Short mmCIF file of C-alpha atoms and ligand atoms in Angstrom, two decimals:
data_model
loop_
_atom_site.label_atom_id
_atom_site.label_comp_id
_atom_site.label_asym_id
_atom_site.label_seq_id
_atom_site.Cartn_x
_atom_site.Cartn_y
_atom_site.Cartn_z
CA MET P 25 -34.62 12.67 6.56
CA GLY P 26 -34.30 12.20 10.29
CA ARG P 27 -30.87 11.64 11.77
CA ARG P 28 -31.77 8.22 13.19
CA CYS P 29 -32.99 7.10 9.75
CA CYS P 30 -29.88 8.24 8.05
CA TRP P 31 -27.82 6.30 10.59
CA ARG P 32 -29.72 3.25 10.08
CA ARG P 33 -29.42 3.43 6.33
CA ARG P 34 -25.69 3.87 6.64
CA GLY P 35 -25.39 0.99 8.98
CA LEU P 36 -27.30 -1.16 6.46
CA VAL P 37 -24.94 -0.09 3.67
CA VAL P 38 -21.86 -0.98 5.67
CA ALA P 39 -23.34 -4.23 6.82
CA SER P 40 -24.08 -5.41 3.44
CA LEU P 41 -20.72 -4.12 2.07
CA GLY P 42 -18.98 -6.12 4.71
CA ALA P 43 -21.00 -9.21 4.13
CA ALA P 44 -20.11 -8.95 0.37
CA PHE P 45 -16.44 -8.57 1.20
CA LEU P 46 -16.57 -11.54 3.50
CA LEU P 47 -17.97 -13.58 0.70
CA LEU P 48 -15.31 -12.48 -1.70
CA CYS P 49 -12.58 -13.43 0.72
CA THR P 50 -13.96 -16.92 1.40
CA ALA P 51 -15.55 -18.03 -1.94
CA PRO P 52 -13.20 -20.58 -3.62
CA ARG P 53 -11.14 -18.99 -6.23
CA ALA P 54 -12.14 -21.34 -9.12
CA LEU P 55 -15.77 -20.76 -8.51
CA ARG P 56 -15.31 -17.11 -8.45
CA LEU P 57 -13.32 -17.04 -11.63
CA ALA P 58 -15.92 -19.11 -13.39
CA PHE P 59 -18.56 -16.63 -12.42
CA GLU P 60 -16.37 -13.69 -13.36
CA ASN P 61 -15.45 -14.97 -16.75
CA ARG P 62 -19.20 -15.31 -17.47
CA ALA P 63 -19.88 -11.95 -16.28
CA LEU P 64 -16.97 -10.35 -18.19
CA GLY P 65 -17.50 -12.30 -21.45
CA SER P 66 -20.26 -10.25 -22.50
CA LEU P 67 -19.00 -7.00 -21.00
CA TRP P 68 -15.39 -6.87 -21.66
CA LEU P 69 -14.66 -4.57 -24.63
CA GLY P 70 -17.31 -6.44 -26.59
CA GLY P 71 -15.55 -9.76 -25.70
CA GLU P 72 -12.56 -9.06 -28.06
CA ARG P 73 -9.85 -8.81 -25.51
CA LYS P 74 -9.36 -10.77 -22.40
CA SER P 75 -9.38 -8.81 -19.20
CA PRO P 76 -6.12 -8.66 -17.15
CA LEU P 77 -7.68 -10.90 -14.52
CA GLN P 78 -8.55 -13.58 -17.34
CA LEU P 79 -5.06 -13.37 -18.67
CA LEU P 80 -3.64 -13.97 -15.23
CA TYR P 81 -5.90 -16.95 -14.74
CA ASP P 82 -4.83 -18.33 -18.16
CA LEU P 83 -1.21 -17.95 -17.06
CA ASP P 84 -1.85 -19.90 -13.94
CA GLN P 85 -3.59 -22.77 -15.97
CA ASN P 86 -0.90 -23.32 -18.55
CA PRO P 87 2.70 -24.22 -17.58
CA PRO P 88 3.46 -20.92 -15.98
CA SER P 89 6.34 -18.66 -16.87
CA LEU P 90 8.91 -18.20 -14.13
CA LEU P 91 7.63 -14.80 -13.35
CA ALA P 92 4.01 -15.98 -13.12
CA GLU P 93 5.11 -18.75 -10.88
CA VAL P 94 6.86 -16.15 -8.58
CA HIS P 95 3.58 -14.13 -8.41
CA ARG P 96 1.48 -17.29 -7.74
CA GLN P 97 3.70 -18.14 -4.82
CA ARG P 98 3.50 -14.59 -3.44
CA ARG P 99 -0.28 -14.75 -3.60
CA ASP P 100 -0.33 -18.10 -1.87
CA LEU P 101 1.96 -16.96 0.83
CA LEU P 102 -0.16 -13.91 1.44
CA ARG P 103 -3.29 -15.94 1.59
CA ARG P 104 -1.74 -18.61 3.93
CA THR P 105 -0.30 -15.90 6.21
CA CYS P 106 -3.53 -14.10 6.35
CA SER P 107 -5.49 -17.14 7.47
CA ARG P 108 -2.83 -18.02 10.03
CA LEU P 109 -2.57 -14.59 11.62
CA THR P 110 -5.90 -12.69 11.22
CA ARG P 111 -8.76 -13.30 13.59
CA ARG P 112 -12.09 -11.75 13.23
CA GLN P 113 -11.71 -8.24 11.76
CA HIS P 114 -13.86 -5.23 11.68
CA LEU P 115 -16.01 -4.87 8.52
CA LEU P 116 -14.45 -2.77 5.79
CA ARG P 117 -16.17 0.60 5.14
CA PRO P 118 -15.96 2.34 1.71
CA GLU P 119 -13.69 4.92 3.21
CA ASP P 120 -11.21 2.22 4.08
CA LEU P 121 -10.73 1.80 0.31
CA ARG P 122 -9.47 5.29 -0.32
CA HIS P 123 -6.09 4.08 -1.33
CA VAL P 124 -7.47 1.74 -4.03
CA LEU P 125 -7.44 3.52 -7.33
CA VAL P 126 -9.66 2.47 -10.22
CA ASP P 127 -9.10 2.14 -13.94
CA ASP P 128 -12.37 1.11 -15.46
CA ALA P 129 -11.09 1.13 -19.04
CA HIS P 130 -8.55 -1.63 -18.28
CA GLY P 131 -10.27 -3.34 -15.37
CA LEU P 132 -7.61 -2.50 -12.79
CA LEU P 133 -7.44 -1.76 -9.14
CA TYR P 134 -4.19 -0.43 -7.78
CA CYS P 135 -3.72 0.16 -4.04
CA TYR P 136 -0.99 2.75 -3.66
CA VAL P 137 1.50 2.61 -0.76
CA PRO P 138 3.55 5.91 -0.53
CA LYS P 139 7.43 5.47 -0.75
CA VAL P 140 6.94 2.41 -3.11
CA ALA P 141 7.03 4.13 -6.56
CA CYS P 142 3.45 5.29 -6.13
CA THR P 143 3.97 8.55 -7.96
CA ASN P 144 5.17 6.61 -11.03
CA TRP P 145 2.31 4.14 -10.80
CA LYS P 146 -0.15 7.03 -10.68
CA ARG P 147 1.60 8.55 -13.72
CA VAL P 148 1.12 5.25 -15.61
CA LEU P 149 -2.49 5.00 -14.61
CA LEU P 150 -3.01 8.60 -15.81
CA ALA P 151 -1.44 7.71 -18.97
CA LEU P 152 -3.52 4.56 -19.37
CA SER P 153 -6.74 6.32 -18.59
CA GLY P 154 -6.06 8.95 -21.19
CA ARG P 155 -6.18 11.71 -18.53
CA ALA P 156 -2.66 12.53 -19.51
CA HIS P 157 -0.71 12.15 -22.69
CA GLY P 158 2.80 11.35 -23.76
CA ASP P 159 5.43 9.84 -21.76
CA PRO P 160 4.32 9.05 -18.20
CA SER P 161 7.69 10.06 -16.75
CA ALA P 162 6.98 13.63 -17.95
CA ILE P 163 3.67 14.04 -16.05
CA PRO P 164 4.46 16.60 -13.24
CA ALA P 165 4.16 15.32 -9.76
CA HIS P 166 1.70 18.06 -8.71
CA GLN P 167 -0.74 16.87 -11.39
CA VAL P 168 -0.28 13.27 -10.29
CA HIS P 169 -1.08 13.96 -6.64
CA ALA P 170 -3.85 16.50 -7.19
CA PRO P 171 -6.86 15.31 -5.40
CA GLY P 172 -9.33 13.40 -7.61
CA SER P 173 -6.83 13.01 -10.41
CA LEU P 174 -7.64 9.27 -10.39
CA PRO P 175 -10.99 7.82 -9.06
CA SER P 176 -10.75 5.92 -5.82
CA LEU P 177 -12.80 2.78 -5.03
CA ALA P 178 -14.02 4.78 -1.87
CA ASP P 179 -16.01 7.02 -4.27
CA PHE P 180 -18.45 4.21 -5.40
CA SER P 181 -21.52 2.59 -3.99
CA PRO P 182 -21.06 -0.76 -2.28
CA ALA P 183 -22.65 -2.61 -5.27
CA GLU P 184 -20.33 -0.74 -7.65
CA ILE P 185 -17.33 -1.45 -5.36
CA ASN P 186 -18.12 -5.20 -5.27
CA ARG P 187 -18.61 -5.48 -8.95
CA ARG P 188 -15.11 -3.99 -9.42
CA LEU P 189 -13.56 -6.14 -6.78
CA ARG P 190 -14.94 -9.22 -8.43
CA ALA P 191 -13.96 -8.52 -12.05
CA TYR P 192 -10.86 -6.34 -11.93
CA LEU P 193 -7.19 -7.31 -11.52
CA ALA P 194 -6.15 -5.92 -8.18
CA PHE P 195 -2.51 -5.15 -7.51
CA LEU P 196 -0.24 -3.40 -4.95
CA PHE P 197 3.53 -2.73 -4.62
CA VAL P 198 5.17 -3.17 -1.28
CA ARG P 199 8.70 -2.76 0.03
CA GLU P 200 10.93 -3.89 2.90
CA PRO P 201 9.14 -2.11 5.79
CA PHE P 202 12.24 -0.56 7.41
CA GLU P 203 13.75 0.57 4.14
CA ARG P 204 10.48 2.21 3.52
CA LEU P 205 10.46 3.81 6.83
CA ALA P 206 14.01 5.11 6.43
CA SER P 207 13.05 6.47 3.07
CA ALA P 208 10.11 8.28 4.57
CA TYR P 209 12.30 9.68 7.32
CA ARG P 210 14.95 10.95 4.92
CA ASN P 211 12.31 12.31 2.51
CA LYS P 212 9.97 14.09 4.99
CA PHE P 213 12.36 15.14 7.84
CA ALA P 214 15.92 15.06 6.87
CA ARG P 215 15.77 17.10 3.70
CA PRO P 216 15.46 20.90 3.59
CA TYR P 217 12.62 20.90 1.08
CA SER P 218 10.11 18.98 3.23
CA GLU P 219 8.93 22.09 4.99
CA ALA P 220 5.25 21.18 5.11
CA PHE P 221 6.06 17.86 6.89
CA GLN P 222 8.49 19.45 9.08
CA ARG P 223 5.98 22.12 10.25
CA ARG P 224 3.12 19.64 10.64
CA TYR P 225 4.82 16.65 12.20
CA GLY P 226 8.26 17.78 12.99
CA THR P 227 7.14 20.55 15.37
CA ARG P 228 4.78 18.16 17.04
CA ILE P 229 7.56 15.61 17.57
CA VAL P 230 9.99 18.16 19.07
CA ARG P 231 7.26 19.69 21.35
CA ARG P 232 6.36 16.26 22.54
CA LEU P 233 9.58 14.30 22.81
CA ARG P 234 12.55 16.84 23.14
CA PRO P 235 12.70 18.39 26.69
CA GLY P 236 14.22 21.85 26.69
CA ALA P 237 14.06 22.27 22.90
CA HIS P 238 15.34 25.41 21.15
CA ALA P 239 12.69 27.90 20.10
CA ASP P 240 13.93 27.48 16.45
CA ALA P 241 13.36 23.72 16.60
CA LEU P 242 9.89 24.23 18.17
CA ALA P 243 8.90 26.63 15.45
CA HIS P 244 10.21 24.79 12.42
CA GLY P 245 10.57 21.08 13.33
CA HIS P 246 13.49 21.00 10.93
CA ASP P 247 15.88 18.84 12.87
CA VAL P 248 14.02 15.73 13.93
CA ARG P 249 16.44 12.82 14.57
CA PHE P 250 15.58 9.35 13.53
CA ALA P 251 15.36 8.19 17.10
CA GLU P 252 12.88 10.95 17.83
CA PHE P 253 10.80 9.93 14.79
CA LEU P 254 10.74 6.29 15.85
CA SER P 255 9.65 7.34 19.53
CA TYR P 256 6.76 9.32 18.01
CA LEU P 257 5.67 6.28 16.06
CA LEU P 258 5.82 4.14 19.27
CA ASP P 259 4.23 6.72 21.39
CA PRO P 260 0.59 5.43 22.12
CA ARG P 261 -0.71 8.96 21.85
CA THR P 262 0.26 9.15 18.22
CA ARG P 263 -2.28 6.70 16.88
CA ARG P 264 -4.88 7.68 19.46
CA ASP P 265 -4.95 11.11 18.11
CA GLU P 266 -5.27 10.18 14.38
CA PRO P 267 -4.14 7.41 12.05
CA PHE P 268 -0.49 7.41 11.04
CA ASN P 269 0.32 9.54 8.09
CA GLU P 270 0.23 7.45 4.92
CA HIS P 271 4.03 7.74 4.33
CA TRP P 272 4.66 5.64 7.36
CA GLU P 273 1.30 3.81 7.89
CA ARG P 274 1.83 0.08 7.55
CA ALA P 275 1.00 -1.28 3.92
CA HIS P 276 -1.39 -3.80 5.33
CA ALA P 277 -3.35 -0.96 7.02
CA LEU P 278 -3.56 1.03 3.85
CA CYS P 279 -4.51 -1.81 1.51
CA HIS P 280 -6.20 -4.47 3.64
CA PRO P 281 -4.60 -7.44 1.89
CA CYS P 282 -6.37 -9.99 4.11
CA ARG P 283 -9.87 -8.53 3.26
CA LEU P 284 -9.41 -7.91 -0.45
CA ARG P 285 -8.06 -10.28 -3.04
CA TYR P 286 -4.87 -8.99 -4.53
CA ASP P 287 -3.90 -10.78 -7.79
CA VAL P 288 -0.44 -9.33 -8.03
CA VAL P 289 1.90 -8.37 -5.22
CA GLY P 290 4.69 -6.28 -6.63
CA LYS P 291 7.84 -5.49 -4.90
CA PHE P 292 9.96 -2.29 -4.85
CA GLU P 293 13.02 -4.58 -4.97
CA THR P 294 11.97 -5.97 -8.32
CA LEU P 295 10.12 -2.98 -9.57
CA ALA P 296 11.00 -3.06 -13.21
CA GLU P 297 10.15 -6.80 -13.76
CA ASP P 298 6.97 -6.70 -11.61
CA ALA P 299 5.69 -3.45 -13.31
CA ALA P 300 6.34 -5.05 -16.70
CA PHE P 301 4.48 -8.08 -15.60
CA VAL P 302 1.34 -6.02 -14.69
CA LEU P 303 1.66 -3.90 -17.96
CA ASP P 304 1.80 -7.15 -19.96
CA LEU P 305 -1.49 -8.36 -18.35
CA VAL P 306 -3.03 -4.97 -19.13
CA GLY P 307 -1.82 -5.36 -22.74
CA GLU P 308 0.16 -2.25 -22.68
CA SER P 309 3.60 -3.59 -22.62
CA LYS P 310 4.73 -0.76 -25.02
CA LEU P 311 4.02 1.74 -22.19
CA SER P 312 7.35 1.94 -20.25
CA PHE P 313 7.26 2.17 -16.53
CA PRO P 314 9.39 5.08 -15.53
CA THR P 315 12.63 3.73 -14.00
CA PRO P 316 14.77 6.46 -12.54
CA PRO P 317 18.26 5.44 -11.54
CA ARG P 318 18.20 3.93 -8.07
CA PRO P 319 20.96 3.18 -5.61
CA LYS P 320 22.00 -0.50 -5.47
CA ALA P 321 20.25 -2.79 -3.05
CA ALA P 322 23.21 -3.13 -0.77
CA ALA P 323 23.60 0.65 -0.52
CA VAL P 324 19.94 0.99 0.45
CA ARG P 325 20.30 -1.68 3.21
CA ASP P 326 23.38 0.02 4.51
CA GLN P 327 21.63 3.36 4.71
CA ALA P 328 18.78 1.76 6.74
CA ALA P 329 21.37 -0.12 8.80
CA ARG P 330 23.15 3.12 9.63
CA LEU P 331 20.02 4.82 10.72
CA PHE P 332 19.02 1.91 13.06
CA GLN P 333 22.50 1.33 14.59
CA ASP P 334 22.00 4.04 17.16
CA ILE P 335 18.54 2.75 18.18
CA SER P 336 18.39 0.68 21.33
CA PRO P 337 17.46 -3.00 21.03
CA PHE P 338 14.37 -2.30 23.11
CA TYR P 339 13.05 0.25 20.55
CA GLN P 340 14.29 -1.96 17.58
CA ARG P 341 12.17 -4.87 18.96
CA ARG P 342 9.04 -2.66 19.58
CA LEU P 343 9.35 -1.10 16.06
CA PHE P 344 9.70 -4.51 14.50
CA ASP P 345 6.58 -5.59 16.33
CA LEU P 346 4.66 -2.52 15.01
CA TYR P 347 5.64 -3.39 11.46
CA LYS P 348 5.66 -7.24 11.86
CA MET P 349 2.45 -7.86 9.78
CA ASP P 350 4.05 -6.13 6.75
CA PHE P 351 7.22 -8.23 7.22
CA LEU P 352 5.22 -11.46 7.48
CA LEU P 353 2.54 -10.81 4.82
CA PHE P 354 4.93 -9.91 2.13
CA ASN P 355 7.71 -12.36 3.03
CA TYR P 356 10.44 -9.91 4.23
CA SER P 357 12.82 -11.36 6.86
CA ALA P 358 13.91 -9.30 9.82
CA PRO P 359 16.94 -7.33 8.80
CA SER P 360 20.36 -8.86 9.98
CA TYR P 361 21.35 -5.52 11.40
CA LEU P 362 18.70 -5.48 14.10
CA ARG P 363 19.38 -6.75 17.60
CA LEU P 364 16.19 -8.39 18.44
CA HIS P 365 17.37 -10.95 20.99
C1 LIG J 12 10.19 -15.76 0.50
O1 LIG J 12 11.49 -15.25 0.67
C2 LIG J 12 12.45 -16.27 0.59
C3 LIG J 12 13.75 -15.69 1.13
O2 LIG J 12 14.00 -14.49 0.41
C4 LIG J 12 12.46 -16.91 -0.81
O3 LIG J 12 13.39 -17.86 -0.96
C5 LIG J 12 11.08 -17.45 -1.09
O4 LIG J 12 11.04 -17.85 -2.42
C6 LIG J 12 10.06 -16.45 -0.82
N1 LIG J 12 8.69 -16.97 -0.96
C7 LIG J 12 7.75 -16.41 -1.77
C8 LIG J 12 6.45 -17.15 -1.68
O5 LIG J 12 7.92 -15.39 -2.31
#
């Protein structure tokens, strides 16, 4: 097949995919659900069990539980903020959906955001799909993160993508953006066992942003300071060269919450309840979401505050602007330790 022909075909696929997504985003929800229920009635496990999406819909119809009401409000806020803040956007291509993982057996789409319990969600999805057995928390991390361990929406054809987007329960988990960023820094730069990240990104940061650096630092990138990491994020060259690494890329840029309909927005700050809410909808409330001991919320905030206290107000402001969409879309307020004015 000629090159031109190939390109034309690809153009068509992308255009029709985009059109379908646009349709999804704008169709009134009630109409969409009526359509989906009909489509699912005949298909869903022989009609014996309701799909997670139908269960969520039922919850919204009946006097909702407190938790269901919280989730409805989060969805509404996300939708309102999206329509307020987003202008015309580029069409989504299948590869933009790389972070959306698929569980066909349960009718689930999960968009993973690194540093927001994504390893544990992948463990749970592996257990749900029968690709791993036993207690999810016992599944080794290398198996969880092995490429292709879970199918991604990006691997399907546009028609198959749209079918799943219509019928499946889509969810993501988000976290206070600066606490996530602080966690990424600590995890990938400040700890001795993050050699791969230090060599790949640390050396680059030192070379670019530390005049007169020691040979040792240039070779290993092992001692990147938080201020240097932030300068790297704000340096226009960084995103011109390649997209941000997923550990510090903004959640909205990984999951496109204004283009795809998310049914549940879970939060790291209320991980256990929100995970249980999703697993209830899946009908797998027996499956326990791994809950390793975590530091208290106040301690986490103090840690982030300590990292940011040495950052100038000018950089704080610019960094806040960089992550602003995540703050607004997911209802996080600007941390009180920032000096934004
Ligand atoms: C947004 O956050 C505020 C403050 O934490 C809270 O009171 C409110 O209920 C939240 N709104 C939604 C829709 O989650």
